[in-house]
Structure formats: C-alpha cells, structure tokens
Amino acid sequence: MKNRWMNAKWLGLITILAAFASGCGKNHLSTLRPAGEVGQEQFDLMLLSIIIMLFVVIVVSIIFTLAVVKSRRKNLGEDFEPKDVAGNHTLEVIWTAIPIILLIILAVPTVYLTFKQADTQAMENDDGEVNSEEIVVNVTANQYWWEFEYPNVDVVTSQELVVPTDKKVYFNLQASDVKHSFWVPAAGGKMDTNIDGINSFYLTFDDGKAQDSNRLFYGKCAELCGPSHALMDFKVKALPEEEYDQWLADMKNIEEPVQAFADDAAEGQEIFNNSCIGCHAVTPTGAGAQGPNLTNFGDRELIAGYLAHSEENLINWIEDPEAFKPDNKMTGAYDLTDEEIASVAAYLMELKVEEGSGDVETLRESAEESSEEESTESGEEEEEASSEPSEESASDSEEDSSESDEEGGN
C-alpha cells in the first residue's frame, strides 16, 4: 500500500512539472499564435486533429473503466461466463465504421488545405516570368544566414525579411550550400530549401496581429545544417502596404554606397572597401555575394541574426565570429587591428536607409516596364522558336519538289 502511495505521489509530481514545463517555450516562436491566413488554417486543422484524438481517448477510457468496474469478480460471481461476441456483425460494423468516419473527417480538410496552400500559380505569368502584380521573394539559405531578393524591383537584403500585411507573399526557396528549412512559426509551416531545386509556397501576415507583435515576427532554420544551425535566425517585418512600398522605393533609391560622416566611420569605409567588399555588398542590387548584404545594416534589429544590435556587440562579432557562430565563413578571412575593427563597426552602424527618399510611383513604373520588357523578350523567343521549324519544313518541301522534278525529267 505504501509503494502505491509513493508511486502516485511521483506520478502527480511529474504531471505538475510537465504542465509547468509546457509553458517554458518562446512565445515569438510559437505556432499557437497564428499571424495570418495560412497559419490560422493550419492551427484550425491541428485543433481538429486534437479534438478527434481526445474524443477517441475519452470514449475508450470510459468503455475501459466501465468494463473494469462492472466485470469485477465480486459483482458477477465465480460462475459467470461472458457472452461470446465473436462474429457479431453489429459490433464489427461499429468498430470498423467509426474509425473510417473519423479518418474521413480529418482527411478531407487536410487534403483540401494541402492543395490550396500549394497553389502558387499566381506568382507567374503565362510565359513563366515573375508576375509583377504579386509580391514575390527569392530566398537563398546559406550557412548560417539568409538572403532575400525582391525580383520585381531588383532589391536584395539579408537577415531581415520585409513583407506587406494582408497580402499573399510568394516565396521561391533554394540553398547555396547544404539543405536548410525556411520557417516562420507564427505565419505557417516550414518548407525545405534544397541545392538542386526550388520550392515555392506563400504566407500571409494579418495587419492586426502584426500590430500586436510590434510588426516583428521571428524565423528560423528548421533543418539541422551544421554547428550553428540553432543560431540561423532571421526577423520578419510586417508593414502596411503603403509603408512596404515606401521601404522598397527607399532601398531602390540607393545607387551608391552610403558615405560615412564621422571621421572613424570614414576610415572604416576605406578599410571596408579594401577588405570586406569582396564578400559583402552595400548596395541593394548585390545578390549572390559570399556574405550577407549590408546595405541597411544600421537599421537592423539584430547582429548575426541573434545578437542585440549595438556597436559593442558588432565589434565583438568582427573580432571573433567563431565565438558566436562556430563554422561560419568569416573566421580567418581577414586580419584587422582593434582600431581598424572599431572603425569598420562605426561605418557599418551608419549604413541606414533614408526614409522617404525613394519615389513609390517611379518604383511601380520601373517594375511595370521591367515586366513588359521580359514579356516582349519571351514573346520574341517564342516566335523565333516557332519560325525555325517552319523554315526547316519549307526547305524540306523545296528539296522534295526538286527531287520530283528530277525524277520526272528522267
């Protein structure tokens, strides 16, 4: 009896601790607070599956408890023989039909949402080019940072994804080195980024939910990719469409690297141009560089994806990146003194985008012209491709005609 009591106490203690531990997760990385249509649909589907599982557990537990209580020997007697239900068609139909019905209830919305959320046809025109009327972001995963390209306006940034609210945002995902996985828990499920192919999907961000979270959401790599996998984070800024368009216009307006003002920053810019520029771009058109694009580094919330954005942390990061992100590509790529590192840090902190400097209308016109040019080029290529077989068939006809004339002459 004493052992039973001790076991019951331990079981109760473990249950209480498990309940407390369930609340120790990070709210900003939770799927239980959906921030958009995709996340909400997936959350509702998860709730449906939980309800079905709870229903099964409760029903089975009730039947099991009743069977244990009513079938005790002292209630039924020593000579009681249970009824043989083998071959009972009614019971067989019940315990076969109920699981099938539950499976159908879960399968129908699952299949529907799977196909609905996989539909990305709107991001491309009939000719296969990017649709200029849709929000499209090309995501490239690198060890251990993220690059975001906006192909409609030729703007590239890294580590901080900026998106409009209340609109579908389409993503083309690929990796440059090893397999990664793009995941914004509040917005929807993860999607793998592969080296040998492009995966596409879309997410949405509700403006009201974005306001509640100070317009910031958090993303992670959800596929083990190396020693610093757990540190491969990024932020998502969800802005109203007008502010998003203005941000794009401001980024597009930067044609030359921002010039440093302070003396130490000016010295840092010179050092940067002689050393760091080989891996890092400081203009928004620098795609495919070995390191993150730093055009708007001074406006960012974090350093290296997870360090607080301060000049002190930046200096520490440049001095010894291996201490913060093991196996990163910066380690050993340069040799700078403490004074030079401080100057470079001062320069990078000045890399900010001037708000309101870009013209939104000019940006839209540029995007439309680019789309029209691509459509024209695609149409010309199709015409050339279609004309080649016609020319070949015409020459074949001429050859056949000449052969028939020769035969007739003979």
CSV table of C-alpha atoms in Angstrom, one decimal:
chain,number,residue,atom,x,y,z
A,1,MET,CA,0.0,0.0,0.0
A,2,LYS,CA,2.9,2.3,0.9
A,3,ASN,CA,4.5,1.7,-2.5
A,4,ARG,CA,1.3,2.5,-4.3
A,5,TRP,CA,1.1,5.8,-2.4
A,6,MET,CA,4.7,6.7,-3.3
A,7,ASN,CA,4.1,5.9,-7.0
A,8,ALA,CA,1.0,8.0,-7.0
A,9,LYS,CA,2.9,11.0,-5.5
A,10,TRP,CA,5.7,10.7,-8.1
A,11,LEU,CA,3.2,10.5,-10.9
A,12,GLY,CA,1.4,13.6,-9.6
A,13,LEU,CA,4.7,15.5,-9.3
A,14,ILE,CA,5.8,14.6,-12.8
A,15,THR,CA,2.4,15.6,-14.1
A,16,ILE,CA,2.6,19.0,-12.4
A,17,LEU,CA,6.2,19.6,-13.6
A,18,ALA,CA,5.2,18.7,-17.2
A,19,ALA,CA,2.4,21.2,-17.1
A,20,PHE,CA,4.8,23.9,-15.9
A,21,ALA,CA,7.4,22.9,-18.5
A,22,SER,CA,4.8,23.2,-21.3
A,23,GLY,CA,4.8,27.0,-20.7
A,24,CYS,CA,8.6,27.4,-21.0
A,25,GLY,CA,8.7,27.9,-24.7
A,26,LYS,CA,9.4,31.2,-26.5
A,27,ASN,CA,6.2,33.0,-27.5
A,28,HIS,CA,7.7,34.5,-30.6
A,29,LEU,CA,8.5,31.0,-31.9
A,30,SER,CA,5.1,29.5,-31.2
A,31,THR,CA,2.7,28.1,-33.8
A,32,LEU,CA,-0.2,28.6,-31.3
A,33,ARG,CA,-0.5,32.3,-32.1
A,34,PRO,CA,-1.1,32.3,-35.8
A,35,ALA,CA,-0.4,35.6,-37.5
A,36,GLY,CA,-2.1,35.1,-40.9
A,37,GLU,CA,-4.5,33.1,-43.0
A,38,VAL,CA,-2.1,30.2,-43.7
A,39,GLY,CA,-1.1,29.9,-40.0
A,40,GLN,CA,-4.7,30.1,-38.9
A,41,GLU,CA,-5.8,27.4,-41.3
A,42,GLN,CA,-3.0,25.1,-40.1
A,43,PHE,CA,-3.8,25.9,-36.5
A,44,ASP,CA,-7.5,25.0,-37.1
A,45,LEU,CA,-6.5,21.8,-38.7
A,46,MET,CA,-4.3,21.0,-35.7
A,47,LEU,CA,-7.2,21.7,-33.3
A,48,LEU,CA,-9.5,19.4,-35.3
A,49,SER,CA,-7.0,16.5,-35.0
A,50,ILE,CA,-6.6,17.2,-31.3
A,51,ILE,CA,-10.4,17.1,-30.8
A,52,ILE,CA,-10.7,13.8,-32.7
A,53,MET,CA,-7.9,12.3,-30.7
A,54,LEU,CA,-9.4,13.5,-27.4
A,55,PHE,CA,-12.8,12.1,-28.5
A,56,VAL,CA,-11.2,8.7,-29.1
A,57,VAL,CA,-9.2,8.7,-25.8
A,58,ILE,CA,-12.3,9.7,-23.8
A,59,VAL,CA,-14.6,7.1,-25.3
A,60,VAL,CA,-12.0,4.3,-25.0
A,61,SER,CA,-11.3,5.4,-21.4
A,62,ILE,CA,-15.0,5.3,-20.5
A,63,ILE,CA,-15.5,1.9,-22.0
A,64,PHE,CA,-12.4,0.6,-20.3
A,65,THR,CA,-13.4,2.0,-16.9
A,66,LEU,CA,-16.9,0.6,-17.2
A,67,ALA,CA,-15.6,-2.8,-18.2
A,68,VAL,CA,-13.2,-2.9,-15.3
A,69,VAL,CA,-15.8,-1.8,-12.7
A,70,LYS,CA,-18.7,-3.9,-13.8
A,71,SER,CA,-16.7,-7.0,-14.6
A,72,ARG,CA,-15.2,-7.5,-11.2
A,73,ARG,CA,-15.5,-11.0,-9.9
A,74,LYS,CA,-17.3,-10.0,-6.7
A,75,ASN,CA,-20.0,-8.3,-8.8
A,76,LEU,CA,-20.5,-11.1,-11.3
A,77,GLY,CA,-19.8,-14.2,-9.2
A,78,GLU,CA,-17.4,-17.1,-9.5
A,79,ASP,CA,-19.5,-19.0,-12.1
A,80,PHE,CA,-20.2,-16.1,-14.5
A,81,GLU,CA,-19.3,-16.7,-18.2
A,82,PRO,CA,-19.0,-13.7,-20.5
A,83,LYS,CA,-21.1,-13.7,-23.7
A,84,ASP,CA,-19.2,-14.8,-26.8
A,85,VAL,CA,-19.3,-11.8,-29.3
A,86,ALA,CA,-17.1,-13.4,-31.9
A,87,GLY,CA,-18.8,-13.0,-35.3
A,88,ASN,CA,-21.1,-10.3,-34.0
A,89,HIS,CA,-21.8,-8.3,-37.2
A,90,THR,CA,-23.2,-5.3,-35.4
A,91,LEU,CA,-20.1,-4.8,-33.3
A,92,GLU,CA,-17.8,-5.4,-36.3
A,93,VAL,CA,-19.6,-2.7,-38.3
A,94,ILE,CA,-19.4,-0.2,-35.4
A,95,TRP,CA,-15.7,-0.6,-34.7
A,96,THR,CA,-14.9,-0.5,-38.4
A,97,ALA,CA,-17.2,2.3,-39.4
A,98,ILE,CA,-16.3,4.8,-36.6
A,99,PRO,CA,-12.5,4.9,-37.4
A,100,ILE,CA,-13.3,5.3,-41.1
A,101,ILE,CA,-15.7,8.2,-40.4
A,102,LEU,CA,-13.1,9.9,-38.1
A,103,LEU,CA,-10.4,9.4,-40.7
A,104,ILE,CA,-12.6,11.0,-43.4
A,105,ILE,CA,-13.4,14.0,-41.1
A,106,LEU,CA,-9.7,14.6,-40.7
A,107,ALA,CA,-8.6,13.7,-44.2
A,108,VAL,CA,-11.0,15.9,-46.2
A,109,PRO,CA,-9.8,19.3,-44.8
A,110,THR,CA,-6.2,18.1,-44.7
A,111,VAL,CA,-6.2,17.2,-48.4
A,112,TYR,CA,-8.1,20.4,-49.3
A,113,LEU,CA,-5.6,22.7,-47.4
A,114,THR,CA,-2.6,20.8,-48.8
A,115,PHE,CA,-3.6,21.6,-52.4
A,116,LYS,CA,-4.9,25.1,-51.6
A,117,GLN,CA,-1.7,26.2,-49.8
A,118,ALA,CA,0.5,24.6,-52.6
A,119,ASP,CA,-1.2,26.7,-55.3
A,120,THR,CA,1.4,29.3,-56.3
A,121,GLN,CA,0.4,29.7,-60.0
A,122,ALA,CA,-0.5,33.4,-59.4
A,123,MET,CA,3.2,34.3,-58.8
A,124,GLU,CA,4.0,33.6,-62.5
A,125,ASN,CA,2.6,34.9,-65.8
A,126,ASP,CA,1.6,32.7,-68.7
A,127,ASP,CA,5.1,32.9,-70.1
A,128,GLY,CA,6.6,31.6,-66.8
A,129,GLU,CA,8.1,35.0,-65.7
A,130,VAL,CA,7.5,36.5,-62.3
A,131,ASN,CA,4.1,38.3,-62.1
A,132,SER,CA,4.9,42.0,-61.3
A,133,GLU,CA,1.5,42.4,-59.6
A,134,GLU,CA,2.3,39.8,-56.9
A,135,ILE,CA,4.7,40.0,-54.0
A,136,VAL,CA,7.5,37.5,-54.8
A,137,VAL,CA,10.6,37.0,-52.7
A,138,ASN,CA,13.5,34.7,-53.7
A,139,VAL,CA,15.0,33.2,-50.5
A,140,THR,CA,18.5,31.8,-50.5
A,141,ALA,CA,19.7,29.9,-47.4
A,142,ASN,CA,23.4,30.0,-46.6
A,143,GLN,CA,25.4,28.7,-43.7
A,144,TYR,CA,24.3,30.4,-41.4
A,145,TRP,CA,22.4,33.4,-42.8
A,146,TRP,CA,19.5,34.3,-45.2
A,147,GLU,CA,19.4,36.3,-48.3
A,148,PHE,CA,16.1,37.9,-49.6
A,149,GLU,CA,15.7,39.1,-53.1
A,150,TYR,CA,12.7,41.0,-54.5
A,151,PRO,CA,13.0,40.2,-58.2
A,152,ASN,CA,10.2,42.6,-59.3
A,153,VAL,CA,12.3,45.6,-58.2
A,154,ASP,CA,15.8,44.2,-58.2
A,155,VAL,CA,16.4,44.7,-54.5
A,156,VAL,CA,18.4,42.4,-52.3
A,157,THR,CA,18.7,42.4,-48.5
A,158,SER,CA,19.6,39.8,-45.8
A,159,GLN,CA,18.7,38.6,-42.3
A,160,GLU,CA,15.6,40.8,-42.1
A,161,LEU,CA,12.7,40.0,-44.4
A,162,VAL,CA,10.3,42.9,-45.0
A,163,VAL,CA,6.7,42.0,-46.2
A,164,PRO,CA,3.4,43.7,-46.6
A,165,THR,CA,0.4,42.8,-44.5
A,166,ASP,CA,-2.9,41.5,-45.7
A,167,LYS,CA,-1.5,40.2,-49.0
A,168,LYS,CA,-0.1,36.9,-50.2
A,169,VAL,CA,3.7,36.8,-50.2
A,170,TYR,CA,5.1,34.1,-52.5
A,171,PHE,CA,8.5,32.6,-51.8
A,172,ASN,CA,10.9,30.8,-54.0
A,173,LEU,CA,13.3,28.8,-51.8
A,174,GLN,CA,16.7,27.4,-52.5
A,175,ALA,CA,20.0,26.7,-50.7
A,176,SER,CA,23.6,27.6,-51.7
A,177,ASP,CA,25.5,25.0,-49.7
A,178,VAL,CA,23.5,22.4,-47.7
A,179,LYS,CA,19.9,21.6,-47.1
A,180,HIS,CA,18.1,24.1,-44.9
A,181,SER,CA,14.4,24.8,-44.0
A,182,PHE,CA,12.6,28.1,-44.0
A,183,TRP,CA,10.2,28.5,-41.1
A,184,VAL,CA,8.2,31.5,-39.7
A,185,PRO,CA,6.3,29.7,-36.9
A,186,ALA,CA,3.6,32.3,-36.5
A,187,ALA,CA,2.9,32.6,-40.2
A,188,GLY,CA,2.8,28.9,-41.3
A,189,GLY,CA,4.6,25.6,-41.6
A,190,LYS,CA,8.2,25.2,-42.7
A,191,MET,CA,9.4,24.5,-46.2
A,192,ASP,CA,12.8,22.9,-47.2
A,193,THR,CA,15.4,24.8,-49.2
A,194,ASN,CA,17.4,22.5,-51.5
A,195,ILE,CA,20.5,22.9,-53.5
A,196,ASP,CA,19.2,21.1,-56.6
A,197,GLY,CA,15.7,22.6,-56.9
A,198,ILE,CA,13.3,25.5,-56.0
A,199,ASN,CA,10.4,25.0,-53.6
A,200,SER,CA,7.6,27.6,-53.7
A,201,PHE,CA,4.8,28.5,-51.3
A,202,TYR,CA,3.1,31.5,-49.9
A,203,LEU,CA,2.4,33.1,-46.5
A,204,THR,CA,0.1,35.9,-45.3
A,205,PHE,CA,0.5,38.3,-42.4
A,206,ASP,CA,-2.5,39.8,-40.7
A,207,ASP,CA,-2.1,43.6,-40.0
A,208,GLY,CA,-3.9,43.4,-36.7
A,209,LYS,CA,-1.7,40.5,-35.5
A,210,ALA,CA,1.3,42.4,-36.8
A,211,GLN,CA,0.4,45.4,-34.7
A,212,ASP,CA,0.1,43.2,-31.6
A,213,SER,CA,3.6,41.9,-32.1
A,214,ASN,CA,5.2,45.3,-32.8
A,215,ARG,CA,5.2,44.3,-36.5
A,216,LEU,CA,8.0,41.8,-35.9
A,217,PHE,CA,7.9,38.1,-36.3
A,218,TYR,CA,10.8,35.6,-36.0
A,219,GLY,CA,12.0,32.9,-38.3
A,220,LYS,CA,14.5,30.1,-38.1
A,221,CYS,CA,16.2,27.3,-40.0
A,222,ALA,CA,14.3,24.1,-39.1
A,223,GLU,CA,16.7,21.6,-40.7
A,224,LEU,CA,20.0,20.6,-39.0
A,225,CYS,CA,22.6,22.2,-41.2
A,226,GLY,CA,25.8,22.5,-39.1
A,227,PRO,CA,27.3,23.5,-35.8
A,228,SER,CA,25.5,26.9,-35.8
A,229,HIS,CA,22.1,25.6,-37.0
A,230,ALA,CA,20.4,26.8,-33.8
A,231,LEU,CA,21.7,30.3,-34.4
A,232,MET,CA,20.5,30.6,-38.0
A,233,ASP,CA,17.6,33.1,-37.2
A,234,PHE,CA,16.1,36.0,-39.0
A,235,LYS,CA,13.4,38.6,-38.4
A,236,VAL,CA,10.3,39.4,-40.4
A,237,LYS,CA,9.0,43.0,-40.5
A,238,ALA,CA,5.3,43.1,-41.5
A,239,LEU,CA,4.4,46.6,-42.7
A,240,PRO,CA,1.2,48.1,-44.1
A,241,GLU,CA,1.3,48.0,-47.9
A,242,GLU,CA,2.0,51.8,-48.2
A,243,GLU,CA,5.0,51.6,-45.8
A,244,TYR,CA,6.2,48.4,-47.5
A,245,ASP,CA,6.1,50.2,-50.9
A,246,GLN,CA,8.0,53.1,-49.5
A,247,TRP,CA,10.6,50.9,-48.0
A,248,LEU,CA,11.2,49.2,-51.3
A,249,ALA,CA,11.4,52.7,-53.0
A,250,ASP,CA,13.9,53.9,-50.4
A,251,MET,CA,16.1,50.8,-50.9
A,252,LYS,CA,15.9,51.1,-54.7
A,253,ASN,CA,16.9,54.7,-54.5
A,254,ILE,CA,20.4,53.7,-53.1
A,255,GLU,CA,22.5,53.5,-56.2
A,256,GLU,CA,25.9,54.2,-54.5
A,257,PRO,CA,27.2,53.1,-51.1
A,258,VAL,CA,26.2,55.4,-48.2
A,259,GLN,CA,29.0,57.8,-47.4
A,260,ALA,CA,30.3,57.9,-43.9
A,261,PHE,CA,30.1,61.1,-41.9
A,262,ALA,CA,32.2,60.6,-38.7
A,263,ASP,CA,36.0,60.5,-39.1
A,264,ASP,CA,36.3,57.0,-37.6
A,265,ALA,CA,33.4,55.8,-39.8
A,266,ALA,CA,35.1,57.3,-42.9
A,267,GLU,CA,38.3,55.4,-42.0
A,268,GLY,CA,36.2,52.3,-41.6
A,269,GLN,CA,34.6,52.7,-45.0
A,270,GLU,CA,38.1,52.8,-46.6
A,271,ILE,CA,39.1,49.7,-44.7
A,272,PHE,CA,35.8,48.0,-45.7
A,273,ASN,CA,36.3,48.9,-49.4
A,274,ASN,CA,39.8,47.4,-49.3
A,275,SER,CA,38.9,44.2,-47.4
A,276,CYS,CA,35.3,43.4,-46.7
A,277,ILE,CA,33.7,44.4,-50.1
A,278,GLY,CA,34.9,41.2,-51.6
A,279,CYS,CA,32.2,39.3,-49.6
A,280,HIS,CA,29.7,41.9,-48.6
A,281,ALA,CA,27.7,44.3,-50.8
A,282,VAL,CA,26.5,47.7,-49.5
A,283,THR,CA,24.1,48.4,-52.4
A,284,PRO,CA,20.7,46.7,-52.7
A,285,THR,CA,21.5,45.1,-56.1
A,286,GLY,CA,24.3,42.9,-54.7
A,287,ALA,CA,22.8,39.4,-55.0
A,288,GLY,CA,24.7,36.2,-54.7
A,289,ALA,CA,27.6,37.5,-52.6
A,290,GLN,CA,29.6,35.2,-50.3
A,291,GLY,CA,28.3,37.2,-47.2
A,292,PRO,CA,25.2,39.0,-46.2
A,293,ASN,CA,24.2,42.2,-48.0
A,294,LEU,CA,24.8,45.1,-45.6
A,295,THR,CA,23.0,48.0,-47.3
A,296,ASN,CA,20.7,48.7,-44.4
A,297,PHE,CA,22.8,47.2,-41.6
A,298,GLY,CA,22.4,50.2,-39.4
A,299,ASP,CA,18.6,49.9,-39.4
A,300,ARG,CA,18.5,46.2,-38.4
A,301,GLU,CA,17.3,44.8,-35.1
A,302,LEU,CA,20.0,42.1,-34.7
A,303,ILE,CA,23.6,41.3,-35.4
A,304,ALA,CA,24.4,37.9,-36.9
A,305,GLY,CA,20.7,37.0,-36.6
A,306,TYR,CA,20.6,36.9,-32.8
A,307,LEU,CA,22.9,39.4,-31.1
A,308,ALA,CA,21.5,42.7,-29.8
A,309,HIS,CA,22.1,45.5,-32.3
A,310,SER,CA,24.9,47.6,-30.6
A,311,GLU,CA,28.3,48.8,-31.7
A,312,GLU,CA,29.9,46.8,-28.8
A,313,ASN,CA,28.4,43.6,-30.0
A,314,LEU,CA,29.4,44.3,-33.5
A,315,ILE,CA,33.0,44.9,-32.5
A,316,ASN,CA,33.0,41.6,-30.6
A,317,TRP,CA,31.5,39.8,-33.6
A,318,ILE,CA,34.1,41.1,-36.0
A,319,GLU,CA,36.9,40.3,-33.6
A,320,ASP,CA,35.9,36.7,-33.1
A,321,PRO,CA,32.9,35.5,-35.1
A,322,GLU,CA,33.8,31.9,-34.3
A,323,ALA,CA,32.9,32.5,-30.7
A,324,PHE,CA,29.4,33.4,-31.6
A,325,LYS,CA,28.7,31.3,-34.7
A,326,PRO,CA,31.0,28.2,-35.0
A,327,ASP,CA,32.0,27.1,-38.5
A,328,ASN,CA,31.0,30.5,-40.1
A,329,LYS,CA,32.8,31.7,-43.2
A,330,MET,CA,34.1,34.9,-41.8
A,331,THR,CA,36.5,33.2,-39.4
A,332,GLY,CA,40.1,33.7,-40.7
A,333,ALA,CA,39.1,35.7,-43.8
A,334,TYR,CA,40.7,38.9,-42.6
A,335,ASP,CA,43.4,40.3,-40.3
A,336,LEU,CA,42.4,43.6,-38.7
A,337,THR,CA,43.7,45.5,-35.7
A,338,ASP,CA,41.5,46.5,-32.8
A,339,GLU,CA,41.4,50.1,-34.1
A,340,GLU,CA,40.5,49.0,-37.6
A,341,ILE,CA,37.7,46.8,-36.3
A,342,ALA,CA,36.3,49.7,-34.3
A,343,SER,CA,36.4,51.9,-37.4
A,344,VAL,CA,34.6,49.3,-39.5
A,345,ALA,CA,32.0,48.9,-36.8
A,346,ALA,CA,31.4,52.6,-36.8
A,347,TYR,CA,31.0,52.7,-40.5
A,348,LEU,CA,28.5,49.7,-40.6
A,349,MET,CA,26.4,51.4,-37.9
A,350,GLU,CA,26.0,54.4,-40.2
A,351,LEU,CA,24.6,52.2,-43.1
A,352,LYS,CA,21.0,53.3,-42.9
A,353,VAL,CA,18.3,53.9,-45.5
A,354,GLU,CA,16.9,57.4,-45.5
A,355,GLU,CA,13.1,57.2,-45.0
A,356,GLY,CA,11.1,58.8,-47.7
A,357,SER,CA,14.0,59.2,-50.1
A,358,GLY,CA,12.5,57.0,-52.8
A,359,ASP,CA,9.6,57.7,-55.2
A,360,VAL,CA,6.9,54.9,-55.0
A,361,GLU,CA,5.4,55.8,-58.3
A,362,THR,CA,8.8,55.6,-60.0
A,363,LEU,CA,9.3,52.2,-58.5
A,364,ARG,CA,6.0,50.9,-59.7
A,365,GLU,CA,6.6,52.3,-63.2
A,366,SER,CA,10.0,50.7,-63.3
A,367,ALA,CA,8.6,47.3,-62.2
A,368,GLU,CA,5.9,47.5,-64.9
A,369,GLU,CA,8.4,48.4,-67.6
A,370,SER,CA,10.7,45.6,-66.5
A,371,SER,CA,7.8,43.2,-66.7
A,372,GLU,CA,6.8,44.4,-70.1
A,373,GLU,CA,10.4,44.0,-71.4
A,374,GLU,CA,10.5,40.4,-70.1
A,375,SER,CA,7.2,39.6,-71.7
A,376,THR,CA,8.4,41.1,-75.0
A,377,GLU,CA,11.7,39.2,-74.9
A,378,SER,CA,9.8,36.0,-74.1
A,379,GLY,CA,7.4,36.6,-77.0
A,380,GLU,CA,10.3,37.2,-79.4
A,381,GLU,CA,12.0,34.0,-78.3
A,382,GLU,CA,8.8,32.0,-78.8
A,383,GLU,CA,8.4,33.5,-82.3
A,384,GLU,CA,12.0,32.6,-83.2
A,385,ALA,CA,11.4,29.1,-81.9
A,386,SER,CA,8.2,28.6,-83.8
A,387,SER,CA,9.7,30.1,-87.1
A,388,GLU,CA,12.7,27.6,-87.1
A,389,PRO,CA,10.5,24.5,-87.7
A,390,SER,CA,8.6,26.4,-90.4
A,391,GLU,CA,11.9,27.3,-92.2
A,392,GLU,CA,13.0,23.7,-92.0
A,393,SER,CA,9.8,22.4,-93.3
A,394,ALA,CA,9.9,24.9,-96.2
A,395,SER,CA,13.5,23.7,-97.2
A,396,ASP,CA,12.3,20.1,-97.0
A,397,SER,CA,9.4,20.9,-99.3
A,398,GLU,CA,11.8,22.6,-101.8
A,399,GLU,CA,14.1,19.5,-101.7
A,400,ASP,CA,11.2,17.2,-102.2
A,401,SER,CA,10.0,19.3,-105.1
A,402,SER,CA,13.4,19.3,-106.8
A,403,GLU,CA,13.7,15.6,-106.4
A,404,SER,CA,10.3,15.0,-108.0
A,405,ASP,CA,11.3,17.3,-110.9
A,406,GLU,CA,14.5,15.3,-111.5
A,407,GLU,CA,12.5,12.0,-111.4
A,408,GLY,CA,10.0,13.5,-113.9
A,409,GLY,CA,12.9,14.5,-116.2
A,410,ASN,CA,14.4,11.1,-116.1
